[in-house]
Tab-separated table of C-alpha atoms in Angstrom:
chain	number	residue	atom	x	y	z
A	1	MET	CA	6.665	-87.409	129.194
A	2	THR	CA	7.529	-88.120	132.842
A	3	VAL	CA	7.909	-91.815	132.017
A	4	TYR	CA	10.562	-91.032	129.428
A	5	PHE	CA	12.315	-88.768	131.929
A	6	LEU	CA	12.418	-91.519	134.570
A	7	CYS	CA	13.891	-93.866	131.951
A	8	ALA	CA	16.537	-91.239	131.182
A	9	VAL	CA	17.271	-90.926	134.920
A	10	LEU	CA	17.810	-94.696	135.075
A	11	LEU	CA	20.105	-94.584	132.031
A	12	THR	CA	22.111	-91.682	133.463
A	13	MET	CA	22.499	-93.466	136.781
A	14	GLY	CA	23.864	-96.507	134.972
A	15	LEU	CA	26.277	-94.271	133.048
A	16	TYR	CA	27.390	-92.587	136.280
A	17	CYS	CA	28.025	-95.969	137.884
A	18	LEU	CA	29.960	-97.076	134.809
A	19	VAL	CA	32.182	-94.001	134.778
A	20	ALA	CA	32.666	-92.996	138.415
A	21	LYS	CA	32.907	-96.282	140.319
A	22	LYS	CA	36.253	-97.973	140.796
A	23	ASN	CA	35.096	-101.509	141.511
A	24	ILE	CA	34.811	-103.627	138.357
A	25	VAL	CA	31.714	-105.475	139.557
A	26	LYS	CA	30.072	-102.103	140.163
A	27	LYS	CA	30.902	-101.165	136.578
A	28	VAL	CA	29.259	-104.365	135.358
A	29	ILE	CA	26.191	-103.533	137.465
A	30	GLY	CA	26.070	-100.074	135.898
A	31	LEU	CA	26.104	-101.598	132.430
A	32	VAL	CA	23.266	-103.950	133.411
A	33	ILE	CA	21.212	-100.980	134.671
A	34	MET	CA	21.790	-99.137	131.375
A	35	ASP	CA	20.624	-102.264	129.555
A	36	TYR	CA	17.398	-102.310	131.585
A	37	ALA	CA	16.767	-98.615	130.956
A	38	VAL	CA	17.152	-98.937	127.176
A	39	ASN	CA	14.906	-102.009	127.019
A	40	LEU	CA	12.201	-100.335	129.107
A	41	TYR	CA	12.419	-97.165	126.994
A	42	LEU	CA	11.908	-99.076	123.739
A	43	ILE	CA	8.894	-100.944	125.118
A	44	ILE	CA	7.363	-97.724	126.491
A	45	VAL	CA	7.734	-96.044	123.087
A	46	GLY	CA	5.679	-98.847	121.559
A	47	TYR	CA	2.891	-98.777	124.146
A	48	LYS	CA	-0.580	-97.800	122.991
A	49	LYS	CA	-3.194	-96.516	125.425
A	50	GLY	CA	-5.514	-99.335	126.409
A	51	GLY	CA	-3.410	-101.680	124.328
A	52	VAL	CA	-3.362	-105.448	124.551
A	53	ALA	CA	-0.572	-107.932	123.879
A	54	PRO	CA	-0.029	-108.686	120.170
A	55	VAL	CA	-1.241	-112.279	120.259
A	56	ILE	CA	-4.141	-113.214	118.000
A	57	GLU	CA	-6.697	-115.636	119.414
A	58	ARG	CA	-9.207	-117.782	117.640
A	59	GLY	CA	-12.298	-115.848	116.657
A	60	MET	CA	-10.791	-112.387	117.106
A	61	ASN	CA	-12.282	-109.825	114.726
A	62	SER	CA	-10.191	-107.286	112.877
A	63	SER	CA	-11.178	-104.359	115.101
A	64	MET	CA	-9.164	-106.003	117.893
A	65	LEU	CA	-6.061	-105.743	115.717
A	66	GLU	CA	-6.250	-101.958	116.073
A	67	ARG	CA	-5.801	-102.264	119.842
A	68	PHE	CA	-2.498	-104.145	119.684
A	69	VAL	CA	0.600	-102.469	121.083
A	70	ASP	CA	3.537	-102.003	118.720
A	71	PRO	CA	5.103	-105.474	118.244
A	72	LEU	CA	8.275	-104.285	116.504
A	73	PRO	CA	10.118	-102.877	119.587
A	74	GLN	CA	9.153	-106.045	121.449
A	75	ALA	CA	10.860	-108.163	118.805
A	76	LEU	CA	13.988	-106.002	118.989
A	77	VAL	CA	14.070	-106.000	122.805
A	78	LEU	CA	13.642	-109.789	122.887
A	79	THR	CA	16.946	-110.222	121.054
A	80	SER	CA	18.557	-107.419	123.080
A	81	ILE	CA	17.820	-109.154	126.412
A	82	VAL	CA	19.483	-112.406	125.385
A	83	ILE	CA	22.495	-110.562	123.967
A	84	GLY	CA	22.729	-108.731	127.288
A	85	LEU	CA	22.920	-112.070	129.089
A	86	GLY	CA	25.716	-113.307	126.816
A	87	VAL	CA	27.687	-110.084	127.228
A	88	LEU	CA	27.209	-110.240	131.003
A	89	ALA	CA	28.637	-113.772	131.079
A	90	LEU	CA	31.649	-112.533	129.084
A	91	MET	CA	32.175	-109.594	131.459
A	92	VAL	CA	31.909	-111.761	134.582
A	93	ALA	CA	34.440	-114.177	133.075
A	94	MET	CA	36.817	-111.250	132.537
A	95	CYS	CA	36.226	-110.031	136.114
A	96	ILE	CA	37.064	-113.465	137.509
A	97	ARG	CA	40.246	-113.620	135.438
A	98	ILE	CA	41.285	-110.125	136.575
A	99	TYR	CA	40.611	-111.034	140.199
A	100	GLU	CA	42.656	-114.191	139.889
A	101	ARG	CA	45.564	-112.292	138.348
A	102	HIS	CA	45.601	-109.196	140.573
A	103	GLY	CA	43.758	-110.296	143.712
A	104	THR	CA	41.452	-107.285	143.737
A	105	PHE	CA	38.446	-105.763	142.006
A	106	ASP	CA	39.666	-102.186	142.416
A	107	MET	CA	40.497	-100.409	139.150
A	108	SER	CA	43.005	-97.953	140.695
A	109	GLN	CA	45.001	-100.766	142.279
A	110	ILE	CA	44.901	-102.870	139.100
A	111	SER	CA	46.355	-100.040	137.026
A	112	LYS	CA	49.145	-99.580	139.578
A	113	LEU	CA	50.168	-103.232	139.520
A	114	ARG	CA	52.331	-104.420	136.656
A	115	GLY	CA	52.529	-108.078	135.681
B	1	MET	CA	29.102	-134.759	150.777
B	2	LYS	CA	29.043	-132.925	147.480
B	3	GLY	CA	26.417	-130.381	146.647
B	4	LEU	CA	23.714	-129.057	148.930
B	5	SER	CA	21.654	-130.782	151.646
B	6	LEU	CA	19.446	-133.854	151.193
B	7	ILE	CA	16.211	-131.851	151.162
B	8	VAL	CA	17.432	-129.642	148.308
B	9	LYS	CA	18.658	-132.673	146.369
B	10	THR	CA	15.364	-134.566	146.674
B	11	ILE	CA	13.197	-131.586	145.765
B	12	SER	CA	15.391	-130.596	142.840
B	13	ASP	CA	15.331	-134.183	141.495
B	14	PHE	CA	11.556	-134.000	141.622
B	15	VAL	CA	11.293	-130.544	140.067
B	16	VAL	CA	13.859	-130.738	137.250
B	17	ALA	CA	11.666	-132.883	134.990
B	18	PHE	CA	8.765	-130.474	135.327
B	19	ILE	CA	10.970	-127.482	134.570
B	20	ILE	CA	12.187	-129.167	131.382
B	21	ILE	CA	8.624	-130.025	130.352
B	22	PHE	CA	7.555	-126.417	130.962
B	23	GLY	CA	10.482	-125.163	128.893
B	24	ALA	CA	9.594	-127.522	126.061
B	25	TYR	CA	5.996	-126.281	126.176
B	26	ILE	CA	7.162	-122.661	125.997
B	27	VAL	CA	9.347	-123.527	122.991
B	28	LEU	CA	6.822	-125.633	121.086
B	29	TYR	CA	3.921	-123.208	121.488
B	30	GLY	CA	6.077	-120.146	120.878
B	31	HIS	CA	4.253	-119.261	117.671
B	32	LEU	CA	0.775	-119.458	119.222
B	33	THR	CA	1.198	-118.103	122.743
B	34	PRO	CA	3.763	-115.801	124.398
B	35	GLY	CA	7.130	-117.458	124.673
B	36	GLY	CA	9.530	-118.791	122.109
B	37	GLY	CA	12.963	-120.192	121.613
B	38	PHE	CA	14.867	-117.743	123.797
B	39	ALA	CA	12.665	-117.955	126.891
B	40	GLY	CA	12.222	-121.724	126.627
B	41	GLY	CA	15.917	-122.265	126.062
B	42	VAL	CA	16.803	-120.246	129.151
B	43	ILE	CA	14.247	-122.227	131.194
B	44	ILE	CA	15.743	-125.554	130.059
B	45	ALA	CA	19.244	-124.268	130.815
B	46	SER	CA	18.113	-123.215	134.286
B	47	ALA	CA	16.887	-126.775	134.937
B	48	PHE	CA	20.381	-128.129	134.277
B	49	ILE	CA	21.907	-125.299	136.311
B	50	LEU	CA	19.643	-126.273	139.233
B	51	LEU	CA	20.928	-129.832	138.889
B	52	MET	CA	24.499	-128.569	138.941
B	53	LEU	CA	23.929	-126.326	141.964
B	54	ALA	CA	22.196	-129.059	143.953
B	55	HIS	CA	24.308	-132.091	143.087
B	56	GLY	CA	27.634	-130.774	141.912
B	57	ARG	CA	29.280	-130.946	138.539
B	58	GLU	CA	29.501	-134.707	137.964
B	59	VAL	CA	25.759	-135.429	138.138
B	60	ALA	CA	24.901	-132.538	135.805
B	61	PHE	CA	27.557	-133.631	133.306
B	62	SER	CA	26.285	-137.213	133.442
B	63	LYS	CA	22.887	-135.911	132.275
B	64	LEU	CA	24.297	-133.575	129.596
B	65	GLY	CA	27.991	-134.051	128.902
B	66	GLU	CA	30.313	-131.164	128.189
B	67	ARG	CA	31.148	-132.466	124.725
B	68	ALA	CA	27.481	-133.106	123.942
B	69	ALA	CA	26.662	-129.555	125.044
B	70	HIS	CA	29.354	-128.164	122.729
B	71	ILE	CA	27.949	-130.212	119.844
B	72	LEU	CA	24.352	-129.190	120.599
B	73	ASP	CA	25.399	-125.535	120.778
B	74	SER	CA	26.984	-125.585	117.341
B	75	ALA	CA	24.268	-127.812	115.905
B	76	GLY	CA	21.525	-125.447	116.998
B	77	ALA	CA	23.222	-122.461	115.383
B	78	LEU	CA	23.908	-124.446	112.202
B	79	ALA	CA	20.325	-125.740	112.054
B	80	PHE	CA	19.010	-122.182	112.246
B	81	LEU	CA	21.362	-121.156	109.438
B	82	LEU	CA	20.259	-124.169	107.362
B	83	ILE	CA	16.611	-123.238	107.872
B	84	GLY	CA	17.544	-119.841	106.493
B	85	TRP	CA	19.323	-121.413	103.512
B	86	ALA	CA	16.325	-123.675	102.824
B	87	GLY	CA	14.467	-120.531	101.848
B	88	VAL	CA	16.819	-120.079	98.895
B	89	VAL	CA	14.983	-122.986	97.232
B	90	GLY	CA	11.872	-120.835	97.081
B	91	GLY	CA	13.583	-117.609	96.099
B	92	TYR	CA	15.395	-115.748	98.864
B	93	PHE	CA	17.171	-116.244	102.177
B	94	PHE	CA	14.795	-116.968	105.100
B	95	MET	CA	11.808	-117.457	102.808
B	96	ASN	CA	9.084	-119.471	104.488
B	97	VAL	CA	9.034	-122.475	102.144
B	98	PHE	CA	7.759	-125.131	104.535
B	99	GLY	CA	4.110	-126.115	104.579
B	100	ARG	CA	1.923	-123.637	106.417
B	101	GLY	CA	-0.571	-126.158	107.787
B	102	GLU	CA	-3.742	-124.938	109.459
B	103	GLN	CA	-4.137	-121.777	111.490
B	104	PHE	CA	-3.931	-122.021	115.300
B	105	ARG	CA	-2.553	-125.565	115.194
B	106	LEU	CA	0.739	-126.722	116.687
B	107	LEU	CA	2.115	-127.913	113.328
B	108	SER	CA	1.642	-124.714	111.410
B	109	SER	CA	3.440	-121.537	110.368
B	110	GLY	CA	6.214	-123.190	108.371
B	111	MET	CA	9.740	-122.486	109.521
B	112	ILE	CA	8.890	-120.710	112.780
B	113	LEU	CA	8.488	-123.940	114.782
B	114	PRO	CA	11.767	-125.613	113.669
B	115	ALA	CA	13.616	-122.294	114.047
B	116	ASN	CA	12.283	-121.961	117.596
B	117	ILE	CA	13.474	-125.481	118.417
B	118	ALA	CA	16.933	-124.822	116.951
B	119	ILE	CA	17.297	-121.555	118.897
B	120	ALA	CA	16.146	-123.270	122.090
B	121	PHE	CA	18.817	-125.970	121.743
B	122	LYS	CA	21.447	-123.345	121.056
B	123	VAL	CA	20.544	-121.039	123.930
B	124	ALA	CA	20.076	-123.851	126.463
B	125	SER	CA	23.350	-125.649	125.759
B	126	SER	CA	25.437	-122.477	125.481
B	127	LEU	CA	24.153	-121.024	128.759
B	128	PHE	CA	24.663	-124.350	130.515
B	129	LEU	CA	28.214	-124.433	129.144
B	130	VAL	CA	29.116	-120.948	130.269
B	131	PHE	CA	27.717	-121.534	133.748
B	132	SER	CA	29.578	-124.819	134.090
B	133	ALA	CA	32.769	-123.046	132.965
B	134	LEU	CA	32.273	-120.386	135.652
B	135	ALA	CA	31.596	-123.046	138.318
B	136	ILE	CA	34.517	-125.291	137.378
B	137	PHE	CA	36.914	-122.365	137.111
B	138	ARG	CA	36.268	-121.373	140.702
B	139	ARG	CA	36.921	-124.883	142.020
B	140	ARG	CA	40.172	-125.313	140.069
B	141	SER	CA	41.559	-121.891	140.925
B	142	PHE	CA	40.760	-122.445	144.600
B	143	ARG	CA	42.544	-125.792	144.560
B	144	SER	CA	45.597	-124.375	142.825
B	145	MET	CA	45.651	-121.530	145.347
B	146	ILE	CA	45.716	-123.989	148.268
B	147	GLU	CA	48.366	-126.115	146.609
B	148	GLY	CA	50.461	-123.021	145.977
B	149	GLU	CA	50.307	-122.175	149.667
B	150	LEU	CA	51.283	-125.702	150.626
B	151	ARG	CA	54.273	-125.525	148.382
C	1	MET	CA	-6.633	-102.224	131.662
C	2	GLU	CA	-7.185	-98.663	130.500
C	3	ASN	CA	-4.916	-96.479	132.597
C	4	ILE	CA	-1.653	-98.051	133.639
C	5	ALA	CA	0.190	-94.845	134.552
C	6	PRO	CA	0.052	-95.220	138.387
C	7	GLN	CA	1.410	-98.759	138.304
C	8	LEU	CA	4.101	-97.757	135.833
C	9	TYR	CA	5.213	-94.775	137.924
C	10	THR	CA	5.339	-96.925	141.057
C	11	LEU	CA	7.477	-99.531	139.327
C	12	LEU	CA	9.772	-96.895	137.812
C	13	VAL	CA	10.320	-95.171	141.158
C	14	PHE	CA	11.024	-98.585	142.683
C	15	MET	CA	13.560	-99.249	139.929
C	16	VAL	CA	15.278	-95.896	140.431
C	17	VAL	CA	15.519	-96.423	144.197
C	18	GLY	CA	16.793	-99.977	143.699
C	19	SER	CA	19.432	-98.707	141.267
C	20	ILE	CA	20.574	-96.045	143.743
C	21	ILE	CA	20.987	-98.737	146.415
C	22	ALA	CA	22.786	-101.007	143.944
C	23	ILE	CA	25.177	-98.232	142.939
C	24	GLU	CA	25.908	-96.745	146.343
C	25	THR	CA	26.002	-99.701	148.734
C	26	LYS	CA	29.372	-100.892	149.931
C	27	ASN	CA	28.567	-104.581	149.999
C	28	LEU	CA	28.793	-106.283	146.612
C	29	LEU	CA	26.227	-108.945	147.596
C	30	SER	CA	23.672	-106.240	148.419
C	31	ALA	CA	24.457	-104.506	145.131
C	32	VAL	CA	23.905	-107.688	143.109
C	33	ILE	CA	20.627	-108.490	144.869
C	34	SER	CA	19.393	-104.886	144.437
C	35	VAL	CA	20.104	-104.937	140.705
C	36	SER	CA	18.192	-108.212	140.506
C	37	ALA	CA	15.231	-106.612	142.272
C	38	VAL	CA	15.346	-103.880	139.627
C	39	GLY	CA	15.233	-106.566	136.945
C	40	PHE	CA	12.212	-108.293	138.444
C	41	ALA	CA	10.392	-104.951	138.695
C	42	LEU	CA	11.272	-104.437	135.029
C	43	SER	CA	9.645	-107.782	134.228
C	44	ILE	CA	6.411	-106.718	135.955
C	45	ALA	CA	6.535	-103.402	134.070
C	46	PHE	CA	6.776	-105.304	130.766
C	47	LEU	CA	3.711	-107.292	131.785
C	48	PHE	CA	1.768	-104.060	132.391
C	49	LEU	CA	2.955	-102.631	129.073
C	50	GLY	CA	1.388	-105.459	127.090
C	51	ALA	CA	4.536	-107.447	126.358
C	52	PRO	CA	4.169	-110.930	127.911
C	53	ASP	CA	6.858	-112.293	125.573
C	54	ILE	CA	9.437	-109.913	126.960
C	55	ALA	CA	8.168	-110.380	130.519
C	56	ILE	CA	8.752	-114.158	130.407
C	57	THR	CA	12.186	-113.747	128.848
C	58	GLN	CA	13.223	-111.007	131.275
C	59	LEU	CA	12.065	-113.096	134.255
C	60	VAL	CA	14.050	-116.206	133.368
C	61	VAL	CA	17.079	-114.222	132.175
C	62	GLU	CA	17.048	-112.269	135.447
C	63	VAL	CA	17.355	-115.491	137.449
C	64	LEU	CA	20.423	-116.424	135.401
C	65	VAL	CA	21.875	-112.902	135.764
C	66	LEU	CA	21.533	-113.207	139.542
C	67	ILE	CA	23.207	-116.619	139.601
C	68	ILE	CA	26.060	-115.562	137.300
C	69	LEU	CA	26.732	-112.303	139.155
C	70	ILE	CA	26.722	-114.066	142.525
C	71	ARG	CA	29.048	-116.679	141.079
C	72	GLY	CA	31.355	-113.897	139.973
C	73	THR	CA	31.348	-111.864	143.170
C	74	ILE	CA	30.423	-113.768	146.287
C	75	LEU	CA	32.618	-116.830	146.003
C	76	LEU	CA	35.687	-114.685	145.485
C	77	ASP	CA	35.841	-113.972	149.258
C	78	ASN	CA	36.042	-110.218	148.676
C	79	THR	CA	32.515	-108.888	148.923
C	80	ALA	CA	33.041	-105.568	150.671
C	81	ILE	CA	34.574	-102.382	149.346
C	82	GLU	CA	36.889	-101.095	152.052
C	83	LYS	CA	37.967	-97.795	150.577
C	84	GLY	CA	36.098	-94.638	151.420
C	85	ARG	CA	34.317	-92.594	148.796
C	86	ASP	CA	36.048	-89.850	146.865
C	87	THR	CA	33.551	-87.108	147.647
C	88	LEU	CA	34.876	-84.437	145.265
C	89	ALA	CA	34.893	-86.760	142.242
C	90	MET	CA	31.425	-88.001	143.141
C	91	VAL	CA	29.965	-84.494	143.377
C	92	ALA	CA	31.670	-83.416	140.134
C	93	SER	CA	30.416	-86.404	138.181
C	94	LEU	CA	26.913	-86.045	139.658
C	95	ILE	CA	26.812	-82.401	138.506
C	96	PHE	CA	28.053	-83.434	135.065
C	97	PHE	CA	25.467	-86.175	134.649
C	98	GLY	CA	22.717	-83.951	136.001
C	99	MET	CA	23.537	-81.350	133.348
C	100	LEU	CA	23.635	-84.087	130.711
C	101	LEU	CA	20.179	-85.236	131.784
C	102	GLY	CA	18.835	-81.688	131.748
C	103	PHE	CA	20.121	-80.913	128.258
C	104	GLY	CA	18.846	-84.266	127.005
C	105	ALA	CA	15.396	-83.490	128.407
C	106	LEU	CA	15.472	-80.040	126.738
C	107	ILE	CA	16.449	-81.445	123.348
C	108	PHE	CA	14.012	-84.344	123.474
C	109	GLY	CA	11.219	-82.149	124.755
C	110	SER	CA	11.530	-79.690	121.872
C	111	THR	CA	11.446	-82.259	119.055
C	112	GLY	CA	8.242	-83.824	117.836
C	113	PHE	CA	8.546	-87.006	119.819
C	114	PRO	CA	5.431	-89.222	120.055
C	115	ALA	CA	3.701	-88.855	123.424
C	116	PHE	CA	3.306	-91.763	125.806
C	117	GLY	CA	0.538	-94.084	124.638
C	118	GLU	CA	0.441	-92.927	121.012
C	119	PRO	CA	3.011	-94.863	118.986
C	120	LEU	CA	3.599	-94.131	115.322
C	121	MET	CA	3.353	-97.770	114.116
C	122	ARG	CA	4.084	-97.070	110.461
C	123	VAL	CA	5.886	-100.360	109.825
C	124	SER	CA	4.172	-102.388	112.515
C	125	LYS	CA	0.735	-101.760	111.051
C	126	VAL	CA	1.705	-103.953	108.117
C	127	TYR	CA	3.076	-106.627	110.433
C	128	VAL	CA	-0.058	-106.665	112.589
C	129	GLN	CA	-2.397	-106.828	109.591
C	130	THR	CA	-0.501	-109.429	107.566
C	131	GLY	CA	1.124	-111.415	110.366
C	132	LEU	CA	-1.481	-114.139	110.648
C	133	PRO	CA	-2.378	-114.544	106.948
C	134	ALA	CA	1.242	-114.471	105.782
C	135	THR	CA	2.928	-116.684	108.365
C	136	TYR	CA	0.056	-118.488	110.175
C	137	ALA	CA	1.704	-117.602	113.509
C	138	ALA	CA	-0.795	-116.257	116.034
C	139	ASN	CA	1.949	-114.576	118.071
C	140	ILE	CA	2.867	-111.471	116.076
C	141	VAL	CA	6.196	-111.085	117.910
C	142	ALA	CA	7.201	-114.631	116.912
C	143	SER	CA	6.199	-113.947	113.316
C	144	ILE	CA	8.387	-110.811	113.324
C	145	ILE	CA	11.515	-112.268	114.917
C	146	LEU	CA	11.486	-115.518	112.934
C	147	ASP	CA	9.890	-114.579	109.628
C	148	PHE	CA	9.740	-110.892	108.723
C	149	ARG	CA	12.982	-109.994	110.455
C	150	ALA	CA	14.795	-113.299	110.743
C	151	TYR	CA	18.075	-111.611	109.847
C	152	ASP	CA	17.959	-109.888	113.248
C	153	THR	CA	17.665	-113.241	114.957
C	154	LEU	CA	20.495	-114.680	112.886
C	155	GLY	CA	22.736	-111.800	113.913
C	156	GLU	CA	21.627	-112.192	117.519
C	157	ALA	CA	22.455	-115.903	117.481
C	158	THR	CA	25.876	-115.017	116.057
C	159	VAL	CA	26.545	-112.461	118.796
C	160	LEU	CA	25.444	-114.907	121.499
C	161	PHE	CA	27.626	-117.632	120.003
C	162	ALA	CA	30.647	-115.313	119.845
C	163	SER	CA	30.227	-113.994	123.389
C	164	ILE	CA	29.798	-117.468	124.888
C	165	LEU	CA	32.818	-118.631	122.903
C	166	GLY	CA	34.790	-115.665	124.249
C	167	ALA	CA	33.766	-116.423	127.829
C	168	LEU	CA	34.752	-120.081	127.446
C	169	ALA	CA	38.097	-119.093	125.901
C	170	ILE	CA	38.811	-116.629	128.725
C	171	LEU	CA	37.953	-119.177	131.407
C	172	ARG	CA	39.795	-122.080	129.797
C	173	ARG	CA	42.703	-123.408	131.825
C	174	THR	CA	44.186	-126.097	129.604
C	175	GLY	CA	45.861	-125.269	126.313
C	176	LYS	CA	45.365	-127.150	123.083
C	177	ALA	CA	48.008	-129.758	123.838
C	178	GLY	CA	46.449	-130.428	127.238
C	179	GLU	CA	49.032	-128.810	129.501
C	180	GLU	CA	48.062	-126.359	132.227
C	181	VAL	CA	48.462	-122.792	131.083
C	182	VAL	CA	50.355	-120.864	133.736
C	183	SER	CA	48.697	-117.532	134.435
C	184	ALA	CA	51.173	-114.798	135.321
């Protein structure tokens, strides 16, 4: 259970960074950390003790199939990682635009400035 | 001189071809070994990004033009959708209607290989595009900032 | 490898420490590099957990994350955060998130959640048994993402397409007619 708890600690730290920090790049970093925590959690849920990677090789008998780790979370996480990259590119583009318009990354100063 | 130093340029010229070959291997054998369209596509995109970092924008765009990258991006997504629609011939969306071939061979497993290739094209060209947009944006905004000060 | 718990704990503690440095450092370059170190540790953890597919993808994606984040932060000449920390707000939010974590642990600990190393695998059993005969793909993960659950991949491709399109539209300088769009 300690592994799950450490994952939750990672997720909570990302959430704290997302909520409490004022710098936009720090907020993006917090979102990336939350992404990592969720991906790691899903893979850990699918891990089987003494498990091997779900790749069948030539001449493998059917008793080896019982030792495979759960392949379904891996398939979901594979798509999640690439989506995370696309969303990160979108967020960095927004950060660059905000910096160009306001000249700062600080949220409190951005909300004070008008126009 | 544009780009980085001569050592970086020479080494990256030498390495880029191997990175692309490795990415193509990861894509083509995605249904037999670990890997697949996403990982291989990102590797191929990183080869072009290395070219852009080492040589500057013009050399990278002479290898893969901006318009060609846009077309490849859309074509990859459309090809994946068409592979899905091809399954309708056999009964339902995303049905595996292509020939299965022989187990553990490269040309096997029906639609998984062409779908991997389509996804790799899509991921590679779209990531290259977004990185080039980020790089170009910086240069233009910096130039306009300097010109604004001069005025 | 039978018992991977020590390696996994080491990597997780490394990730937590790296995240603390990434969150609390004042230099944005250090923060970006620390979060990248966390990502590479995550890739090694995936390798230990029997997921080489995810490990390869995470490794190459992490390189791109590092490059994109550096592109976004470092070249904008403003890499340091000058302002001091707001200590009261920090303590209050830390207490809040600590309580959130504690209650979450209580709730999750009381429900019948599968223990580490014993997955349920109700659906995946079918995929593992019929993956090779049904699709002829030796890599079960590939057979899931491109055959059994190809709708997921279609939706993922759509999301990636839309986000890249959004990033390009945000960064675009010239309008449709070709004139420079004046920003503010």
